[in-house]
């Protein structure tokens, strides 16, 4: 198969949602479709969560929270589907944000009862940064949920994206009868807890024809005709280009736990979702069909295999073909590396792979060479963009509790921050270590891992900061004055870029007034002058 055919075959995406909306259930159903797993109902027994993502770290076993991000691959309708799993727990949101930099599109699951929730809004804000195409699956139609028109309005308003329903529900809750697929003009009638995965689609080209009359109660037929005619009058026809530009989200309705509407969303996804897209590096736009390999690391994971201490770097291929045992240039370290055991992932299994193509994610064993965002090429000096750090929300000072283990602590916290478990800011003089996270749970993870993997003991004391701002200025003199005057609130990130730790919004406003040339960025990636 040619490189272009390999690229066109691939669809790399993530399923995202606010916790409990049904991401895991939908993922499982898609895997069942693809034949990647065989057992239905695995989610109910929590099997998928455990076998595919949660066993990697001892701490996860204890907590039953999916911390890891793994990759699940299957073939369906001639396409190779790569699902990048994201942690469900909100405290690990930053992991999810990073994973979103490695996908070409997403499916967003919204709970029809709860509508748009807090985490949905944040995840979509991240998608918008790269104009990632989004398909929306409104789930749990078997429950008494919100009015579908209201849901669409809320999605448009809160997520700042236009919507275009491609299916439309017939009632909901105990009276849920199914959906009409506006895209394919097919009626899909609901059966609860279907034993088969496949939807039974009936072709109904004309909603006003009598074909539909015997299939549903007269009142439902009447309402459906009104709804369909209203929607077709209200909305423009589905525009593929707008979807691919991230401006328009096609919307489906279904019930993942009942296998309902899943096939519909999967098949439409395969038809419309983009194959691997060009990627922006600092130097230029890289096309996937370029012959030379390029790609970047978006996640580093320790202890996938508890018997070994290796780390695994998750590497997304952006162009060319990856080959086992070939030398590639690590552009940050200016060093050539080759990989004898690159792996693909499936559940807890790692499978040796000898080649991979754009859109694929492979695991590279790492003995400490990689940081998140690192780029590999065949020699060209490229650095991919779009792996920003976001301002943490909780800040604590890390204190060493065992002076005999200072070295281990230093090494441990540095490696954990390179893995992206938390962000580390150093404040001088004194080498004060300020750890920033989006959730409290990460502090427990750090403490646990420092103790179990590095033999170091620490405690954390809370700090009053509310946000970190990466600061820049094109006025060198004023910038120096700013750094000196605010020294008590300045720390340095892993790349030694200065960060202003603010106690309040007021703090920032004051600083902006005093130092007008200084720019305050809430994400680490911006054009540096
Ligand atoms: P998440 O990954 O987004 O956090 O959500 P997950 O799939 O774990 O689903 C959260 C809960 O919602 C689960 O119930 C799941 O069974 C249920 N669910 C998923 N899809 C549907 C649906 O279409 N209709 C209804 N009524 N429920 C749905 P749980 O009680 O929390 O867990 P479990 O004991 O069922 O596994």
Coordinates of C-alpha atoms and ligand atoms in Angstrom, one line a residue:
X1 CA 0.0 0.0 0.0
X2 CA 1.4 3.5 -0.8
X3 CA 2.0 6.1 1.8
X4 CA -1.0 8.1 0.6
X5 CA -3.3 5.1 0.9
X6 CA -2.0 4.3 4.4
X7 CA -2.7 7.9 5.4
X8 CA -6.2 8.0 3.9
X9 CA -7.0 4.8 5.7
X10 CA -6.4 6.2 9.1
X11 CA -8.7 8.1 11.5
X12 CA -7.2 9.1 14.7
X13 CA -9.5 10.6 17.3
X14 CA -10.5 10.9 20.9
X15 CA -13.8 10.5 22.7
X16 CA -14.3 13.2 25.3
X17 CA -17.0 14.1 27.8
X18 CA -17.7 15.4 31.2
X19 CA -17.3 12.4 33.6
X20 CA -20.3 10.0 33.6
X21 CA -21.8 11.2 30.3
X22 CA -20.9 7.8 28.7
X23 CA -17.4 8.1 27.2
X24 CA -16.3 4.7 28.4
X25 CA -19.6 3.0 27.3
X26 CA -19.3 4.5 23.8
X27 CA -15.7 3.6 23.6
X28 CA -16.5 0.0 24.5
X29 CA -19.3 -0.2 21.9
X30 CA -17.0 1.1 19.2
X31 CA -14.4 -1.5 20.2
X32 CA -17.1 -4.2 20.0
X33 CA -18.0 -3.1 16.5
X34 CA -14.4 -3.1 15.4
X35 CA -14.0 -6.6 16.8
X36 CA -11.2 -5.3 19.1
X37 CA -13.0 -6.8 22.1
X38 CA -15.6 -9.6 22.2
X39 CA -17.4 -9.3 25.4
X40 CA -20.5 -7.2 25.5
X41 CA -21.4 -5.6 28.9
X42 CA -17.7 -5.3 29.8
X43 CA -18.3 -1.8 30.9
X44 CA -21.0 -2.8 33.3
X45 CA -18.5 -5.0 35.1
X46 CA -16.0 -2.3 34.8
X47 CA -13.7 -4.7 32.9
X48 CA -12.8 -2.3 30.1
X49 CA -11.8 0.4 32.5
X50 CA -9.6 -2.0 34.3
X51 CA -8.1 -4.0 31.5
X52 CA -7.5 -1.3 29.0
X53 CA -6.3 1.6 31.0
X54 CA -6.2 1.2 34.7
X55 CA -3.8 -1.5 35.5
X56 CA -0.7 0.5 34.6
X57 CA -0.1 2.1 37.9
X58 CA -0.4 0.6 41.3
X59 CA -2.1 3.7 42.6
X60 CA -4.8 3.4 40.0
X61 CA -5.6 -0.1 41.2
X62 CA -6.1 1.4 44.6
X63 CA -8.3 4.1 43.4
X64 CA -10.0 2.6 40.4
X65 CA -9.5 5.8 38.5
X66 CA -8.3 5.7 35.0
X67 CA -5.1 7.7 35.0
X68 CA -3.4 6.4 31.9
X69 CA -4.0 7.3 28.3
X70 CA -3.8 4.4 26.0
X71 CA -4.5 3.9 22.3
X72 CA -7.0 1.4 20.9
X73 CA -6.8 0.4 17.3
X74 CA -9.3 -1.5 15.1
X75 CA -10.2 -1.9 11.5
X76 CA -13.8 -1.2 10.3
X77 CA -15.1 -0.6 6.8
X78 CA -11.6 -0.6 5.4
X79 CA -10.4 2.1 7.7
X80 CA -7.9 1.9 10.5
X81 CA -9.4 3.6 13.6
X82 CA -7.1 4.8 16.3
X83 CA -9.0 5.8 19.5
X84 CA -6.8 7.7 21.9
X85 CA -8.3 7.1 25.3
X86 CA -8.4 10.0 27.8
X87 CA -8.7 9.8 31.6
X88 CA -12.2 10.2 32.9
X89 CA -11.2 11.9 36.1
X90 CA -11.2 15.6 36.0
X91 CA -8.1 15.9 38.1
X92 CA -6.2 14.5 35.2
X93 CA -7.7 16.9 32.7
X94 CA -4.3 18.1 31.6
X95 CA -3.5 14.6 30.3
X96 CA -6.6 14.9 28.2
X97 CA -5.7 18.3 26.9
X98 CA -2.4 17.0 25.7
X99 CA -3.9 14.0 24.1
X100 CA -6.1 16.3 22.1
X101 CA -3.0 17.7 20.4
X102 CA -2.4 14.3 19.0
X103 CA -5.8 13.6 17.4
X104 CA -7.3 14.7 14.1
X105 CA -10.9 14.9 15.3
X106 CA -13.0 14.2 18.4
X107 CA -16.4 12.7 19.3
X108 CA -17.9 14.7 22.2
X109 CA -20.5 12.8 24.3
X110 CA -23.1 15.0 26.0
X111 CA -25.5 13.6 28.6
X112 CA -29.1 14.4 27.4
X113 CA -30.2 14.8 31.0
X114 CA -27.4 17.1 32.2
X115 CA -26.6 19.0 29.0
X116 CA -23.3 20.8 28.6
X117 CA -21.3 20.4 31.8
X118 CA -18.2 22.2 33.1
X119 CA -15.6 19.8 31.8
X120 CA -17.3 19.7 28.4
X121 CA -16.7 23.4 28.1
X122 CA -13.1 23.2 29.0
X123 CA -12.4 20.3 26.6
X124 CA -14.1 22.2 23.8
X125 CA -12.0 25.3 24.5
X126 CA -8.9 23.1 23.9
X127 CA -10.4 21.7 20.7
X128 CA -11.1 25.2 19.4
X129 CA -7.4 26.2 19.9
X130 CA -6.5 23.8 17.0
X131 CA -9.9 24.0 15.2
X132 CA -10.3 20.2 15.8
X133 CA -13.4 18.9 14.0
X134 CA -16.1 17.7 16.5
X135 CA -19.0 15.2 16.2
X136 CA -21.5 15.4 19.0
X137 CA -23.2 12.3 20.4
X138 CA -26.1 13.2 22.7
X139 CA -26.4 10.1 24.9
X140 CA -28.9 8.5 27.3
X141 CA -32.0 9.2 25.2
X142 CA -33.6 6.3 27.1
X143 CA -33.8 8.7 30.0
X144 CA -36.1 11.6 30.5
X145 CA -33.7 14.2 29.2
X146 CA -33.8 17.8 28.1
X147 CA -35.7 19.0 25.0
X148 CA -33.5 18.4 22.0
X149 CA -33.9 21.9 20.6
X150 CA -32.9 23.4 24.0
X151 CA -29.9 21.1 24.1
X152 CA -28.7 22.3 20.7
X153 CA -29.2 25.9 21.7
X154 CA -27.2 25.3 24.9
X155 CA -24.4 23.6 23.0
X156 CA -24.1 26.4 20.5
X157 CA -24.1 29.0 23.2
X158 CA -21.8 27.4 25.7
X159 CA -19.4 25.7 23.3
X160 CA -19.3 28.5 20.7
X161 CA -19.8 26.1 17.8
X162 CA -22.6 25.9 15.2
X163 CA -24.5 22.6 15.2
X164 CA -26.3 20.6 12.5
X165 CA -28.4 17.6 13.7
X166 CA -27.8 14.6 11.5
X167 CA -30.3 12.5 13.4
X168 CA -33.4 13.5 15.3
X169 CA -35.0 11.6 18.3
X170 CA -38.5 10.4 18.5
X171 CA -39.5 11.1 22.1
X172 CA -37.2 10.1 24.9
X173 CA -37.2 8.3 28.3
X174 CA -39.6 5.4 28.6
X175 CA -41.4 6.6 25.4
X176 CA -38.2 6.8 23.3
X177 CA -38.9 5.2 19.9
X178 CA -35.7 5.8 18.0
X179 CA -34.2 8.3 15.7
X180 CA -34.6 9.5 12.1
X181 CA -31.3 9.8 10.4
X182 CA -31.5 13.0 8.5
X183 CA -28.2 12.4 6.7
X184 CA -29.0 9.0 5.3
X185 CA -32.8 9.4 5.4
X186 CA -33.3 6.3 7.4
X187 CA -35.4 5.4 10.3
X188 CA -33.7 3.6 13.2
X189 CA -36.2 2.2 15.7
X190 CA -35.2 1.7 19.3
X191 CA -35.2 -1.5 21.2
X192 CA -33.8 -1.3 24.8
X193 CA -30.8 -3.5 25.7
X194 CA -30.4 -4.8 22.2
X195 CA -28.5 -8.0 21.9
X196 CA -27.1 -7.2 18.6
X197 CA -24.9 -4.2 17.9
X198 CA -26.2 -3.3 14.5
X199 CA -28.9 -0.7 14.1
X200 CA -31.9 -1.8 12.0
X201 CA -32.1 1.0 9.5
X202 CA -35.2 1.4 7.4
X203 CA -34.9 3.6 4.3
X204 CA -37.5 6.4 4.4
X205 CA -36.4 8.8 1.7
X206 CA -39.5 11.0 2.1
X207 CA -40.6 11.6 5.7
X208 CA -44.0 12.7 4.3
X209 CA -44.6 9.4 2.5
X210 CA -47.0 6.8 3.9
X211 CA -44.2 4.3 4.4
X212 CA -43.7 5.4 7.9
X213 CA -47.3 5.4 9.1
X214 CA -47.5 1.8 10.2
X215 CA -44.2 1.9 12.0
X216 CA -44.9 4.4 14.7
X217 CA -48.0 5.6 16.6
X218 CA -49.8 8.3 14.6
X219 CA -48.9 11.1 17.2
X220 CA -45.2 10.2 16.9
X221 CA -45.3 10.2 13.1
X222 CA -47.0 13.6 13.1
X223 CA -44.4 15.1 15.6
X224 CA -41.5 13.5 13.7
X225 CA -42.7 15.0 10.4
X226 CA -43.1 18.4 12.0
X227 CA -39.6 18.2 13.5
X228 CA -37.9 17.0 10.4
X229 CA -39.5 19.6 8.2
X230 CA -38.7 22.3 10.8
X231 CA -35.0 21.2 11.0
X232 CA -34.6 21.0 7.2
X233 CA -36.1 24.4 6.9
X234 CA -34.1 25.9 9.8
X235 CA -30.6 24.5 9.0
X236 CA -28.4 24.7 5.9
X237 CA -27.5 21.3 4.4
X238 CA -24.6 19.7 6.3
X239 CA -21.4 21.4 5.2
X240 CA -18.4 19.1 5.3
X241 CA -15.9 21.9 5.0
X242 CA -17.3 23.8 7.9
X243 CA -17.1 20.6 10.0
X244 CA -13.5 19.9 9.0
X245 CA -12.6 23.5 9.8
X246 CA -14.0 22.9 13.4
X247 CA -16.8 25.5 12.9
X248 CA -19.8 23.1 12.6
X249 CA -20.6 20.1 14.7
X250 CA -22.8 17.4 13.3
X251 CA -25.1 16.0 16.1
X252 CA -26.4 12.5 16.7
X253 CA -28.7 11.2 19.3
X254 CA -28.6 7.7 20.9
X255 CA -28.1 5.5 23.9
X256 CA -24.7 4.0 24.1
X257 CA -25.6 1.5 26.9
X258 CA -28.3 0.1 24.7
X259 CA -26.1 -0.1 21.6
X260 CA -28.4 2.4 20.0
X261 CA -27.2 4.9 17.5
X262 CA -23.6 3.8 17.9
X263 CA -23.3 2.2 14.4
X264 CA -24.8 5.4 13.0
X265 CA -22.3 7.7 14.5
X266 CA -19.3 5.3 13.8
X267 CA -20.2 5.0 10.1
X268 CA -20.8 8.7 9.6
X269 CA -17.6 9.4 11.5
X270 CA -15.7 7.1 9.1
X271 CA -17.2 8.9 6.1
X272 CA -16.7 12.5 7.2
X273 CA -13.9 12.6 9.8
X274 CA -10.5 13.8 8.4
X275 CA -7.6 11.5 7.9
X276 CA -4.3 12.7 9.3
X277 CA -4.0 16.4 8.7
X278 CA -1.0 18.6 8.1
X279 CA 0.7 19.8 11.3
X280 CA 2.3 23.1 12.2
X281 CA 5.9 22.9 13.3
X282 CA 7.6 26.1 14.5
X283 CA 9.5 26.2 11.2
X284 CA 6.8 25.2 8.7
X285 CA 3.7 23.2 7.9
X286 CA 4.4 19.5 7.6
X287 CA 2.3 17.4 5.2
X288 CA 1.5 13.8 6.2
X289 CA 2.4 12.5 2.8
X290 CA 6.0 13.8 3.0
X291 CA 8.3 10.8 2.7
X292 CA 10.5 11.6 5.7
X293 CA 9.3 10.7 9.1
X294 CA 8.3 13.3 11.6
X295 CA 6.3 13.2 14.8
X296 CA 6.1 14.3 18.4
X297 CA 5.8 12.9 21.9
X298 CA 2.5 13.9 23.7
X299 CA 2.6 11.7 26.7
X300 CA 5.2 9.9 28.8
X301 CA 4.1 7.0 31.0
X302 CA 6.1 5.3 33.6
X303 CA 5.7 1.7 34.8
X304 CA 3.4 0.4 32.2
X305 CA 4.9 -2.9 33.2
X306 CA 5.2 -2.9 36.9
X307 CA 8.2 -5.3 36.7
X308 CA 10.2 -2.7 34.8
X309 CA 11.1 0.8 35.5
X310 CA 11.1 2.0 31.9
X311 CA 9.1 4.9 30.7
X312 CA 7.1 4.8 27.5
X313 CA 6.9 7.8 25.3
X314 CA 3.7 8.0 23.3
X315 CA 4.7 9.2 19.8
X316 CA 2.3 10.5 17.2
X317 CA 3.5 10.1 13.7
X318 CA 2.8 13.3 11.5
X319 CA 4.6 12.4 8.2
X320 CA 6.4 9.6 6.5
X321 CA 6.9 6.1 7.6
X322 CA 8.3 5.0 11.0
X323 CA 10.6 2.0 10.9
X324 CA 11.9 -0.1 13.7
X325 CA 15.7 0.1 14.3
X326 CA 16.2 3.1 12.0
X327 CA 18.0 6.2 13.4
X328 CA 16.0 9.3 13.9
X329 CA 17.0 12.8 15.0
X330 CA 15.8 14.0 18.4
X331 CA 15.8 17.6 17.5
X332 CA 15.9 19.1 21.0
X333 CA 18.8 17.1 22.1
X334 CA 20.5 17.1 18.6
X335 CA 21.0 13.4 19.1
X336 CA 20.3 10.3 16.9
X337 CA 18.2 7.6 18.5
X338 CA 16.9 4.3 17.3
X339 CA 14.1 2.1 18.7
X340 CA 14.4 -1.7 18.8
X341 CA 11.0 -2.3 20.4
X342 CA 8.4 0.2 19.2
X343 CA 5.0 -1.0 20.3
X344 CA 1.3 -0.5 19.5
X345 CA -1.2 -0.8 22.4
X346 CA -4.3 -2.8 22.9
X347 CA -5.7 -3.0 26.3
X348 CA -2.8 -3.9 28.6
X349 CA -1.0 -5.6 25.7
X350 CA 1.9 -4.1 23.9
X351 CA 2.5 -5.5 20.5
X352 CA 5.8 -5.1 18.7
X353 CA 5.5 -3.1 15.5
X354 CA 8.0 -2.8 12.7
X355 CA 6.4 0.1 10.9
X356 CA 3.8 2.8 11.5
X357 CA 2.2 5.7 9.5
X358 CA 0.9 9.2 10.0
X359 CA -2.0 9.1 12.4
X360 CA -0.6 6.1 14.3
X361 CA 0.6 6.4 17.9
X362 CA 3.4 4.1 19.0
X363 CA 5.1 3.6 22.3
X364 CA 8.8 4.2 22.4
X365 CA 10.9 2.8 25.3
X366 CA 12.6 5.8 26.9
X367 CA 15.5 5.8 29.3
X368 CA 15.1 9.5 30.0
X369 CA 15.6 11.2 26.6
X370 CA 12.1 12.5 26.2
X371 CA 10.1 15.4 27.4
X372 CA 6.5 16.0 26.3
X373 CA 6.6 17.9 23.0
X374 CA 9.9 16.5 21.8
X375 CA 10.1 16.0 18.0
X376 CA 11.8 13.2 16.0
X377 CA 12.7 13.7 12.3
X378 CA 15.0 12.2 9.7
X379 CA 17.5 15.1 10.3
X380 CA 15.5 18.3 9.7
X381 CA 15.5 20.7 12.6
X382 CA 11.7 20.8 13.3
X383 CA 9.8 21.3 16.5
X384 CA 6.1 20.7 16.5
X385 CA 3.8 23.2 18.0
X386 CA 0.7 22.7 19.9
X387 CA 1.7 21.0 23.1
X388 CA 1.1 23.8 25.5
X389 CA 1.1 23.7 29.2
X390 CA -2.0 25.2 30.7
X391 CA -2.0 27.2 33.9
X392 CA -2.5 24.9 36.9
X393 CA -5.2 25.7 39.4
X394 CA -3.7 24.4 42.6
X395 CA -0.3 25.3 43.8
X396 CA 1.7 23.7 46.6
X397 CA 5.2 23.9 47.8
X398 CA 7.1 20.6 47.8
X399 CA 9.1 20.0 51.0
X400 CA 11.7 17.3 51.4
X401 CA 11.1 15.1 54.4
X402 CA 14.2 13.0 54.1
X403 CA 17.4 15.0 53.6
X404 CA 19.3 11.7 52.9
X405 CA 17.2 11.3 49.8
X406 CA 17.5 14.8 48.3
X407 CA 19.0 13.6 45.0
X408 CA 16.2 11.0 44.5
X409 CA 13.6 13.6 45.2
X410 CA 15.1 16.0 42.7
X411 CA 15.3 13.3 40.1
X412 CA 11.8 12.0 40.8
X413 CA 10.0 15.3 40.7
X414 CA 11.9 16.3 37.6
X415 CA 10.9 13.1 35.8
X416 CA 7.3 13.3 37.0
X417 CA 7.0 16.8 35.7
X418 CA 8.5 15.7 32.3
X419 CA 5.8 13.0 32.2
X420 CA 3.3 15.7 32.7
X421 CA 2.0 14.5 36.0
X422 CA 2.2 18.0 37.3
X423 CA 4.0 21.2 36.5
X424 CA 7.1 22.1 38.4
X425 CA 8.2 25.7 38.9
X426 CA 11.5 26.6 40.5
X427 CA 11.8 29.8 42.5
X428 CA 15.3 31.2 43.3
X429 CA 17.1 31.8 45.5
X430 CA 16.6 28.7 47.5
X431 CA 15.6 26.3 44.8
X432 CA 12.0 26.4 46.1
X433 CA 9.9 23.8 44.3
X434 CA 6.3 24.9 43.5
X435 CA 4.1 22.2 42.1
X436 CA 1.0 23.1 40.1
X437 CA -1.8 20.8 39.2
X438 CA -5.4 20.9 38.1
X439 CA -6.6 18.5 40.8
X440 CA -5.8 17.6 44.4
X441 CA -5.4 13.9 43.4
X442 CA -2.2 14.6 41.6
X443 CA -0.5 15.6 44.8
X444 CA -1.3 12.1 46.2
X445 CA -0.1 10.5 43.0
X446 CA 3.2 12.4 43.2
X447 CA 3.7 11.6 46.9
X448 CA 3.0 7.9 46.3
X449 CA 5.2 7.7 43.2
X450 CA 8.1 9.6 44.8
X451 CA 8.0 7.2 47.7
X452 CA 7.5 3.9 45.8
X453 CA 9.6 4.6 42.7
X454 CA 12.3 6.9 44.0
X455 CA 12.4 6.2 47.7
X456 CA 11.9 9.9 48.5
X457 CA 9.6 11.4 51.1
X458 CA 7.8 14.7 50.7
X459 CA 5.0 16.8 52.1
X460 CA 3.1 19.6 50.4
X461 CA 2.1 22.9 51.9
X462 CA -0.6 24.9 50.2
X463 CA 0.2 28.2 48.5
X464 CA -2.3 31.0 47.8
X465 CA -1.7 31.4 44.1
X466 CA -4.7 31.0 41.8
X467 CA -3.1 31.0 38.4
X468 CA 0.3 31.0 36.6
X469 CA 1.0 33.4 33.8
X470 CA 3.8 32.9 31.3
X471 CA 5.3 36.4 30.9
X472 CA 7.0 38.0 28.0
X473 CA 7.8 41.5 26.9
X474 CA 9.5 43.1 23.9
X475 CA 10.9 45.8 26.2
X476 CA 14.0 44.2 27.8
X477 CA 14.6 47.0 30.3
X478 CA 11.0 47.0 31.6
X479 CA 10.9 43.2 31.6
X480 CA 14.0 43.1 33.9
X481 CA 12.4 45.7 36.2
X482 CA 9.3 43.7 36.3
X483 CA 11.1 40.4 37.1
X484 CA 13.0 42.2 39.9
X485 CA 10.1 44.0 41.4
X486 CA 7.9 40.9 41.4
X487 CA 10.7 38.4 42.3
X488 CA 8.6 37.0 45.2
X489 CA 6.0 35.9 42.6
X490 CA 8.3 34.8 39.8
X491 CA 9.3 31.2 39.2
X492 CA 10.7 29.3 36.2
X493 CA 9.1 26.5 34.3
X494 CA 10.7 23.3 33.0
X495 CA 12.1 25.2 30.0
X496 CA 13.3 28.0 32.3
X497 CA 10.7 30.4 31.1
X498 CA 9.6 32.9 33.7
X499 CA 6.1 32.6 35.1
X500 CA 4.2 35.0 37.2
X501 CA 2.3 33.4 40.1
X502 CA -0.7 35.5 40.8
X503 CA -2.7 35.5 44.0
X504 CA -5.7 37.1 42.4
X505 CA -7.0 38.8 39.2
X506 CA -6.4 42.1 40.9
X507 CA -2.7 41.2 41.2
X508 CA -2.5 40.8 37.5
X509 CA -4.4 44.0 36.7
X510 CA -2.0 46.0 39.0
X511 CA 1.0 44.4 37.3
X512 CA -0.3 45.1 33.9
X513 CA -0.8 48.8 34.8
X514 CA 2.6 49.1 36.3
X515 CA 4.4 47.3 33.4
X516 CA 2.3 47.9 30.3
X517 CA 4.8 46.1 28.0
X518 CA 4.6 42.8 29.8
X519 CA 2.3 40.2 28.3
X520 CA 0.5 37.6 30.5
X521 CA -0.2 34.3 28.9
X522 CA -2.3 31.5 30.5
X523 CA -0.8 28.9 28.3
X524 CA 2.8 28.2 27.8
X525 CA 2.8 28.2 24.0
X526 CA 2.8 31.5 22.3
X527 CA 4.9 33.3 19.8
X528 CA 8.1 34.1 21.7
X529 CA 9.9 37.3 20.5
Ligands
LIG1 P1 -17.7 8.2 31.4 O1 -16.7 7.3 30.8 O2 -18.1 9.3 30.6 O3 -17.4 8.6 32.8 O4 -19.1 7.4 31.6 P2 -19.5 5.9 31.6 O5 -19.4 5.3 30.2 O6 -18.7 5.2 32.6 O7 -21.0 5.9 31.9 C1 -21.5 6.5 33.1 C2 -22.8 5.9 33.6 O8 -23.8 6.1 32.6 C3 -22.7 4.3 33.7 O9 -23.6 3.9 34.7 C4 -23.2 3.9 32.3 O10 -23.8 2.6 32.4 C5 -24.3 4.9 32.1 N1 -24.7 5.1 30.7 C6 -23.9 5.1 29.6 N2 -24.7 5.2 28.5 C7 -26.0 5.3 28.9 C8 -27.2 5.4 28.2 O11 -27.3 5.4 27.0 N3 -28.3 5.4 29.0 C9 -28.3 5.2 30.3 N4 -29.5 5.2 31.0 N5 -27.2 5.1 31.0 C10 -26.0 5.1 30.3 P3 -23.1 3.7 36.2 O12 -24.3 3.3 36.9 O13 -22.3 4.8 36.7 O14 -22.1 2.5 36.0 P4 -22.3 1.0 35.7 O15 -22.5 0.3 37.0 O16 -23.6 1.0 34.8 O17 -21.1 0.6 34.9

